[in-house]
Amino acid sequence: MTRPLKLVRPPLPAPKRAFAGDDATLVHAFRRGDPGARAALYDRFADHVHRVLYRLLGFSHDLADLHHDVFVRALGSLPGLEDPSALKGWLTMIAVHVARSSITRRKRRSWLWFLPSEELPEVESGAASGDVLDALRATYAVLDALPVDERIAFALRFIDGMELTEVAAACETSLATIKRRLARASARFEAEARKQPALEAWLDGGTRWGNPSAR
């Protein structure tokens, strides 16, 4: 069985004050002009947004700027959110848009992007082995070769571990489309990953990536 790659970041400091109420209450408070709602939005979702960007992009020098951009866009559009209870998924969609733009810019500049060993993301392990770090670097080198929409779907599903319905919602497409996209991405990823010695131990005859419908 293939071991999933796990990227983590240090936890954010605990918020100074908690905002009482669910996501819909938070949205309504923001719309009323509640002075604490803006900070509460960030406190509640900063780590989630960072994780989504991290899964999609790996290490990136401009990750902090992209994270900031997500919240700038969210705060500007929040008054028009139709379903306040869908706040988390809506923020995920914005993060996907921001990540897609970043990936597209990289491709246009024809960057061949690899993770320097001294700048790799942290791995969920007491002491990450060199093999794990090499696998992370190789994984994102392979992802860079995928079409942007396939890369995003693959990363959300297989690296972040989202359910298929969540991936489809984040990508603003149908479940059938996301399944087809994942099937193509899985085939491309495995073909390229087979060329990476660092990923041999993480692959299991294609079964890890070959069934995008599996839940």
PDB file of C-alpha atoms in Angstrom:
ATOM      1  CA  MET A   1       0.000   0.000   0.000  1.00  0.00           C
ATOM      2  CA  THR A   2       1.447   3.335  -0.962  1.00  0.00           C
ATOM      3  CA  ARG A   3       2.137   5.744   1.864  1.00  0.00           C
ATOM      4  CA  PRO A   4       0.543   9.164   1.332  1.00  0.00           C
ATOM      5  CA  LEU A   5       2.836  12.145   1.332  1.00  0.00           C
ATOM      6  CA  LYS A   6       2.024  14.570   4.119  1.00  0.00           C
ATOM      7  CA  LEU A   7       3.031  18.208   4.094  1.00  0.00           C
ATOM      8  CA  VAL A   8       2.530  20.191   7.254  1.00  0.00           C
ATOM      9  CA  ARG A   9       3.350  23.632   8.558  1.00  0.00           C
ATOM     10  CA  PRO A  10       3.957  24.902  12.076  1.00  0.00           C
ATOM     11  CA  PRO A  11       0.655  25.712  13.789  1.00  0.00           C
ATOM     12  CA  LEU A  12      -0.436  29.330  13.808  1.00  0.00           C
ATOM     13  CA  PRO A  13      -0.518  31.079  17.179  1.00  0.00           C
ATOM     14  CA  ALA A  14      -3.826  30.651  18.941  1.00  0.00           C
ATOM     15  CA  PRO A  15      -6.192  33.561  18.290  1.00  0.00           C
ATOM     16  CA  LYS A  16      -6.386  36.122  21.046  1.00  0.00           C
ATOM     17  CA  ARG A  17     -10.150  35.828  21.129  1.00  0.00           C
ATOM     18  CA  ALA A  18     -12.609  33.358  19.720  1.00  0.00           C
ATOM     19  CA  PHE A  19     -15.605  34.408  17.682  1.00  0.00           C
ATOM     20  CA  ALA A  20     -18.790  32.828  18.966  1.00  0.00           C
ATOM     21  CA  GLY A  21     -21.001  31.278  16.322  1.00  0.00           C
ATOM     22  CA  ASP A  22     -20.810  29.198  13.174  1.00  0.00           C
ATOM     23  CA  ASP A  23     -19.571  30.293   9.753  1.00  0.00           C
ATOM     24  CA  ALA A  24     -22.923  31.771   8.738  1.00  0.00           C
ATOM     25  CA  THR A  25     -22.974  33.855  11.931  1.00  0.00           C
ATOM     26  CA  LEU A  26     -19.464  35.075  11.146  1.00  0.00           C
ATOM     27  CA  VAL A  27     -20.496  36.152   7.636  1.00  0.00           C
ATOM     28  CA  HIS A  28     -23.556  37.989   8.924  1.00  0.00           C
ATOM     29  CA  ALA A  29     -21.415  39.718  11.558  1.00  0.00           C
ATOM     30  CA  PHE A  30     -19.001  40.855   8.858  1.00  0.00           C
ATOM     31  CA  ARG A  31     -21.845  42.250   6.801  1.00  0.00           C
ATOM     32  CA  ARG A  32     -23.132  44.153   9.825  1.00  0.00           C
ATOM     33  CA  GLY A  33     -19.737  45.754  10.238  1.00  0.00           C
ATOM     34  CA  ASP A  34     -18.792  43.889  13.412  1.00  0.00           C
ATOM     35  CA  PRO A  35     -15.231  45.100  14.122  1.00  0.00           C
ATOM     36  CA  GLY A  36     -14.109  41.632  15.249  1.00  0.00           C
ATOM     37  CA  ALA A  37     -15.459  39.707  12.279  1.00  0.00           C
ATOM     38  CA  ARG A  38     -12.564  40.447   9.927  1.00  0.00           C
ATOM     39  CA  ALA A  39      -9.955  39.213  12.399  1.00  0.00           C
ATOM     40  CA  ALA A  40     -12.135  36.229  13.282  1.00  0.00           C
ATOM     41  CA  LEU A  41     -12.336  35.215   9.632  1.00  0.00           C
ATOM     42  CA  TYR A  42      -8.561  35.124   9.424  1.00  0.00           C
ATOM     43  CA  ASP A  43      -8.143  33.357  12.758  1.00  0.00           C
ATOM     44  CA  ARG A  44     -10.618  30.665  11.759  1.00  0.00           C
ATOM     45  CA  PHE A  45      -9.409  29.951   8.218  1.00  0.00           C
ATOM     46  CA  ALA A  46      -5.784  31.106   7.891  1.00  0.00           C
ATOM     47  CA  ASP A  47      -4.389  27.643   8.540  1.00  0.00           C
ATOM     48  CA  HIS A  48      -6.857  25.984   6.145  1.00  0.00           C
ATOM     49  CA  VAL A  49      -6.041  28.401   3.318  1.00  0.00           C
ATOM     50  CA  HIS A  50      -2.320  28.006   3.900  1.00  0.00           C
ATOM     51  CA  ARG A  51      -2.653  24.208   3.805  1.00  0.00           C
ATOM     52  CA  VAL A  52      -4.562  24.255   0.515  1.00  0.00           C
ATOM     53  CA  LEU A  53      -1.990  26.534  -1.113  1.00  0.00           C
ATOM     54  CA  TYR A  54       0.842  24.424   0.285  1.00  0.00           C
ATOM     55  CA  ARG A  55      -0.630  21.204  -1.114  1.00  0.00           C
ATOM     56  CA  LEU A  56      -1.121  22.765  -4.536  1.00  0.00           C
ATOM     57  CA  LEU A  57       2.186  24.585  -4.815  1.00  0.00           C
ATOM     58  CA  GLY A  58       4.662  22.911  -2.472  1.00  0.00           C
ATOM     59  CA  PHE A  59       7.358  25.269  -1.274  1.00  0.00           C
ATOM     60  CA  SER A  60       7.017  28.685  -2.849  1.00  0.00           C
ATOM     61  CA  HIS A  61       8.861  31.889  -2.080  1.00  0.00           C
ATOM     62  CA  ASP A  62       5.666  33.853  -2.644  1.00  0.00           C
ATOM     63  CA  LEU A  63       3.393  31.616  -0.538  1.00  0.00           C
ATOM     64  CA  ALA A  64       2.860  34.352   2.064  1.00  0.00           C
ATOM     65  CA  ASP A  65       1.855  36.823  -0.644  1.00  0.00           C
ATOM     66  CA  LEU A  66      -0.559  34.326  -2.194  1.00  0.00           C
ATOM     67  CA  HIS A  67      -2.040  33.601   1.234  1.00  0.00           C
ATOM     68  CA  HIS A  68      -2.596  37.329   1.730  1.00  0.00           C
ATOM     69  CA  ASP A  69      -4.121  37.600  -1.747  1.00  0.00           C
ATOM     70  CA  VAL A  70      -6.727  34.945  -0.911  1.00  0.00           C
ATOM     71  CA  PHE A  71      -7.968  36.940   2.059  1.00  0.00           C
ATOM     72  CA  VAL A  72      -7.913  40.235   0.176  1.00  0.00           C
ATOM     73  CA  ARG A  73     -10.136  38.681  -2.499  1.00  0.00           C
ATOM     74  CA  ALA A  74     -12.346  37.042   0.114  1.00  0.00           C
ATOM     75  CA  LEU A  75     -12.923  40.222   2.097  1.00  0.00           C
ATOM     76  CA  GLY A  76     -13.787  42.108  -1.072  1.00  0.00           C
ATOM     77  CA  SER A  77     -16.278  39.481  -2.222  1.00  0.00           C
ATOM     78  CA  LEU A  78     -17.739  38.295   1.083  1.00  0.00           C
ATOM     79  CA  PRO A  79     -20.783  40.602   0.998  1.00  0.00           C
ATOM     80  CA  GLY A  80     -21.932  38.789  -2.150  1.00  0.00           C
ATOM     81  CA  LEU A  81     -21.544  35.230  -0.819  1.00  0.00           C
ATOM     82  CA  GLU A  82     -24.892  33.562  -1.504  1.00  0.00           C
ATOM     83  CA  ASP A  83     -24.623  30.773   1.070  1.00  0.00           C
ATOM     84  CA  PRO A  84     -22.873  31.972   4.258  1.00  0.00           C
ATOM     85  CA  SER A  85     -22.803  28.416   5.608  1.00  0.00           C
ATOM     86  CA  ALA A  86     -20.529  27.424   2.686  1.00  0.00           C
ATOM     87  CA  LEU A  87     -17.792  29.840   3.777  1.00  0.00           C
ATOM     88  CA  LYS A  88     -14.988  27.262   4.077  1.00  0.00           C
ATOM     89  CA  GLY A  89     -15.624  25.743   0.654  1.00  0.00           C
ATOM     90  CA  TRP A  90     -15.883  29.213  -0.869  1.00  0.00           C
ATOM     91  CA  LEU A  91     -12.491  30.166   0.583  1.00  0.00           C
ATOM     92  CA  THR A  92     -11.079  26.932  -0.823  1.00  0.00           C
ATOM     93  CA  MET A  93     -12.315  27.926  -4.286  1.00  0.00           C
ATOM     94  CA  ILE A  94     -10.589  31.306  -3.964  1.00  0.00           C
ATOM     95  CA  ALA A  95      -7.364  29.580  -2.879  1.00  0.00           C
ATOM     96  CA  VAL A  96      -7.595  27.308  -5.928  1.00  0.00           C
ATOM     97  CA  HIS A  97      -8.043  30.333  -8.212  1.00  0.00           C
ATOM     98  CA  VAL A  98      -5.013  32.038  -6.665  1.00  0.00           C
ATOM     99  CA  ALA A  99      -2.904  28.883  -6.924  1.00  0.00           C
ATOM    100  CA  ARG A 100      -3.963  28.298 -10.540  1.00  0.00           C
ATOM    101  CA  SER A 101      -2.880  31.836 -11.471  1.00  0.00           C
ATOM    102  CA  SER A 102       0.475  31.300  -9.776  1.00  0.00           C
ATOM    103  CA  ILE A 103       1.076  27.984 -11.572  1.00  0.00           C
ATOM    104  CA  THR A 104       0.085  29.515 -14.916  1.00  0.00           C
ATOM    105  CA  ARG A 105       2.527  32.392 -14.411  1.00  0.00           C
ATOM    106  CA  ARG A 106       5.302  29.915 -13.698  1.00  0.00           C
ATOM    107  CA  LYS A 107       4.552  27.947 -16.838  1.00  0.00           C
ATOM    108  CA  ARG A 108       4.507  31.086 -18.948  1.00  0.00           C
ATOM    109  CA  ARG A 109       7.961  31.924 -17.648  1.00  0.00           C
ATOM    110  CA  SER A 110       9.026  28.354 -18.504  1.00  0.00           C
ATOM    111  CA  TRP A 111      10.398  27.737 -15.053  1.00  0.00           C
ATOM    112  CA  LEU A 112      11.617  24.247 -14.330  1.00  0.00           C
ATOM    113  CA  TRP A 113      10.841  24.313 -10.638  1.00  0.00           C
ATOM    114  CA  PHE A 114      12.554  22.029  -8.160  1.00  0.00           C
ATOM    115  CA  LEU A 115      12.617  22.259  -4.380  1.00  0.00           C
ATOM    116  CA  PRO A 116      16.114  22.976  -3.058  1.00  0.00           C
ATOM    117  CA  SER A 117      16.911  20.443  -0.351  1.00  0.00           C
ATOM    118  CA  GLU A 118      17.426  23.163   2.237  1.00  0.00           C
ATOM    119  CA  GLU A 119      14.025  24.700   1.476  1.00  0.00           C
ATOM    120  CA  LEU A 120      11.746  21.669   1.490  1.00  0.00           C
ATOM    121  CA  PRO A 121       8.401  21.729   3.307  1.00  0.00           C
ATOM    122  CA  GLU A 122       8.232  20.109   6.694  1.00  0.00           C
ATOM    123  CA  VAL A 123       7.152  16.493   6.792  1.00  0.00           C
ATOM    124  CA  GLU A 124       4.796  15.048   9.390  1.00  0.00           C
ATOM    125  CA  SER A 125       7.386  12.974  11.132  1.00  0.00           C
ATOM    126  CA  GLY A 126       9.526  13.243  14.215  1.00  0.00           C
ATOM    127  CA  ALA A 127      12.626  13.054  12.069  1.00  0.00           C
ATOM    128  CA  ALA A 128      12.013  13.155   8.342  1.00  0.00           C
ATOM    129  CA  SER A 129      14.305  10.831   6.463  1.00  0.00           C
ATOM    130  CA  GLY A 130      16.265  11.819   3.416  1.00  0.00           C
ATOM    131  CA  ASP A 131      14.133   9.414   1.383  1.00  0.00           C
ATOM    132  CA  VAL A 132      10.944  11.255   2.360  1.00  0.00           C
ATOM    133  CA  LEU A 133      12.430  14.631   1.503  1.00  0.00           C
ATOM    134  CA  ASP A 134      13.647  13.319  -1.847  1.00  0.00           C
ATOM    135  CA  ALA A 135      10.162  11.930  -2.527  1.00  0.00           C
ATOM    136  CA  LEU A 136       8.565  15.302  -1.805  1.00  0.00           C
ATOM    137  CA  ARG A 137      10.954  17.060  -4.137  1.00  0.00           C
ATOM    138  CA  ALA A 138      10.324  14.485  -6.862  1.00  0.00           C
ATOM    139  CA  THR A 139       6.548  14.654  -6.371  1.00  0.00           C
ATOM    140  CA  TYR A 140       6.388  18.375  -7.047  1.00  0.00           C
ATOM    141  CA  ALA A 141       8.799  18.074  -9.960  1.00  0.00           C
ATOM    142  CA  VAL A 142       6.333  15.591 -11.508  1.00  0.00           C
ATOM    143  CA  LEU A 143       3.323  17.780 -10.683  1.00  0.00           C
ATOM    144  CA  ASP A 144       4.963  20.667 -12.511  1.00  0.00           C
ATOM    145  CA  ALA A 145       4.706  18.645 -15.727  1.00  0.00           C
ATOM    146  CA  LEU A 146       0.926  18.184 -15.422  1.00  0.00           C
ATOM    147  CA  PRO A 147      -1.640  20.522 -17.016  1.00  0.00           C
ATOM    148  CA  VAL A 148      -2.702  23.017 -14.375  1.00  0.00           C
ATOM    149  CA  ASP A 149      -6.284  21.776 -13.904  1.00  0.00           C
ATOM    150  CA  GLU A 150      -5.132  18.174 -13.612  1.00  0.00           C
ATOM    151  CA  ARG A 151      -2.411  19.148 -11.156  1.00  0.00           C
ATOM    152  CA  ILE A 152      -4.888  20.978  -8.951  1.00  0.00           C
ATOM    153  CA  ALA A 153      -7.383  18.125  -8.952  1.00  0.00           C
ATOM    154  CA  PHE A 154      -4.639  15.579  -8.235  1.00  0.00           C
ATOM    155  CA  ALA A 155      -3.129  17.589  -5.378  1.00  0.00           C
ATOM    156  CA  LEU A 156      -6.484  18.266  -3.723  1.00  0.00           C
ATOM    157  CA  ARG A 157      -7.523  14.628  -3.959  1.00  0.00           C
ATOM    158  CA  PHE A 158      -4.327  12.685  -3.318  1.00  0.00           C
ATOM    159  CA  ILE A 159      -2.123  15.087  -1.333  1.00  0.00           C
ATOM    160  CA  ASP A 160      -4.680  17.065   0.655  1.00  0.00           C
ATOM    161  CA  GLY A 161      -7.062  14.103   0.879  1.00  0.00           C
ATOM    162  CA  MET A 162     -10.285  15.892  -0.054  1.00  0.00           C
ATOM    163  CA  GLU A 163     -13.390  13.911  -0.937  1.00  0.00           C
ATOM    164  CA  LEU A 164     -14.333  13.837  -4.615  1.00  0.00           C
ATOM    165  CA  THR A 165     -17.314  16.121  -4.021  1.00  0.00           C
ATOM    166  CA  GLU A 166     -15.069  18.629  -2.251  1.00  0.00           C
ATOM    167  CA  VAL A 167     -12.553  18.565  -5.092  1.00  0.00           C
ATOM    168  CA  ALA A 168     -15.315  19.127  -7.650  1.00  0.00           C
ATOM    169  CA  ALA A 169     -16.692  22.047  -5.631  1.00  0.00           C
ATOM    170  CA  ALA A 170     -13.254  23.621  -5.167  1.00  0.00           C
ATOM    171  CA  CYS A 171     -12.617  23.350  -8.913  1.00  0.00           C
ATOM    172  CA  GLU A 172     -16.133  24.581  -9.722  1.00  0.00           C
ATOM    173  CA  THR A 173     -16.927  21.660 -11.982  1.00  0.00           C
ATOM    174  CA  SER A 174     -19.091  18.548 -12.001  1.00  0.00           C
ATOM    175  CA  LEU A 175     -18.289  15.294 -10.234  1.00  0.00           C
ATOM    176  CA  ALA A 176     -18.120  13.494 -13.584  1.00  0.00           C
ATOM    177  CA  THR A 177     -15.637  16.034 -14.932  1.00  0.00           C
ATOM    178  CA  ILE A 178     -13.430  15.834 -11.863  1.00  0.00           C
ATOM    179  CA  LYS A 179     -13.355  12.027 -12.102  1.00  0.00           C
ATOM    180  CA  ARG A 180     -12.212  12.233 -15.721  1.00  0.00           C
ATOM    181  CA  ARG A 181      -9.663  14.881 -14.804  1.00  0.00           C
ATOM    182  CA  LEU A 182      -8.314  12.733 -11.982  1.00  0.00           C
ATOM    183  CA  ALA A 183      -8.087   9.690 -14.229  1.00  0.00           C
ATOM    184  CA  ARG A 184      -5.955  11.626 -16.718  1.00  0.00           C
ATOM    185  CA  ALA A 185      -3.863  13.204 -13.970  1.00  0.00           C
ATOM    186  CA  SER A 186      -3.289   9.848 -12.278  1.00  0.00           C
ATOM    187  CA  ALA A 187      -2.102   8.257 -15.505  1.00  0.00           C
ATOM    188  CA  ARG A 188       0.218  11.168 -16.299  1.00  0.00           C
ATOM    189  CA  PHE A 189       1.544  11.311 -12.752  1.00  0.00           C
ATOM    190  CA  GLU A 190       2.343   7.616 -12.552  1.00  0.00           C
ATOM    191  CA  ALA A 191       4.031   7.594 -15.955  1.00  0.00           C
ATOM    192  CA  GLU A 192       6.309  10.446 -14.919  1.00  0.00           C
ATOM    193  CA  ALA A 193       6.751   9.212 -11.351  1.00  0.00           C
ATOM    194  CA  ARG A 194       8.063   5.883 -12.657  1.00  0.00           C
ATOM    195  CA  LYS A 195      11.018   7.840 -14.032  1.00  0.00           C
ATOM    196  CA  GLN A 196      11.828   9.179 -10.543  1.00  0.00           C
ATOM    197  CA  PRO A 197      13.863   6.728  -8.434  1.00  0.00           C
ATOM    198  CA  ALA A 198      12.863   8.614  -5.284  1.00  0.00           C
ATOM    199  CA  LEU A 199       9.210   7.700  -5.863  1.00  0.00           C
ATOM    200  CA  GLU A 200       9.575   3.967  -6.491  1.00  0.00           C
ATOM    201  CA  ALA A 201       8.798   3.060  -2.891  1.00  0.00           C
ATOM    202  CA  TRP A 202       5.675   5.240  -2.898  1.00  0.00           C
ATOM    203  CA  LEU A 203       4.047   3.569  -5.879  1.00  0.00           C
ATOM    204  CA  ASP A 204       2.180   0.305  -5.739  1.00  0.00           C
ATOM    205  CA  GLY A 205       1.490  -0.918  -9.242  1.00  0.00           C
ATOM    206  CA  GLY A 206      -0.622   2.124 -10.009  1.00  0.00           C
ATOM    207  CA  THR A 207      -3.298   1.237  -7.453  1.00  0.00           C
ATOM    208  CA  ARG A 208      -2.658   4.398  -5.445  1.00  0.00           C
ATOM    209  CA  TRP A 209      -3.556   6.684  -8.339  1.00  0.00           C
ATOM    210  CA  GLY A 210      -5.488   4.410 -10.689  1.00  0.00           C
ATOM    211  CA  ASN A 211      -8.941   4.616  -9.084  1.00  0.00           C
ATOM    212  CA  PRO A 212     -10.030   8.238  -8.731  1.00  0.00           C
ATOM    213  CA  SER A 213     -13.555   7.126  -7.816  1.00  0.00           C
ATOM    214  CA  ALA A 214     -12.398   5.400  -4.651  1.00  0.00           C
ATOM    215  CA  ARG A 215     -13.492   7.094  -1.437  1.00  0.00           C
TER     216      ARG A 215
END
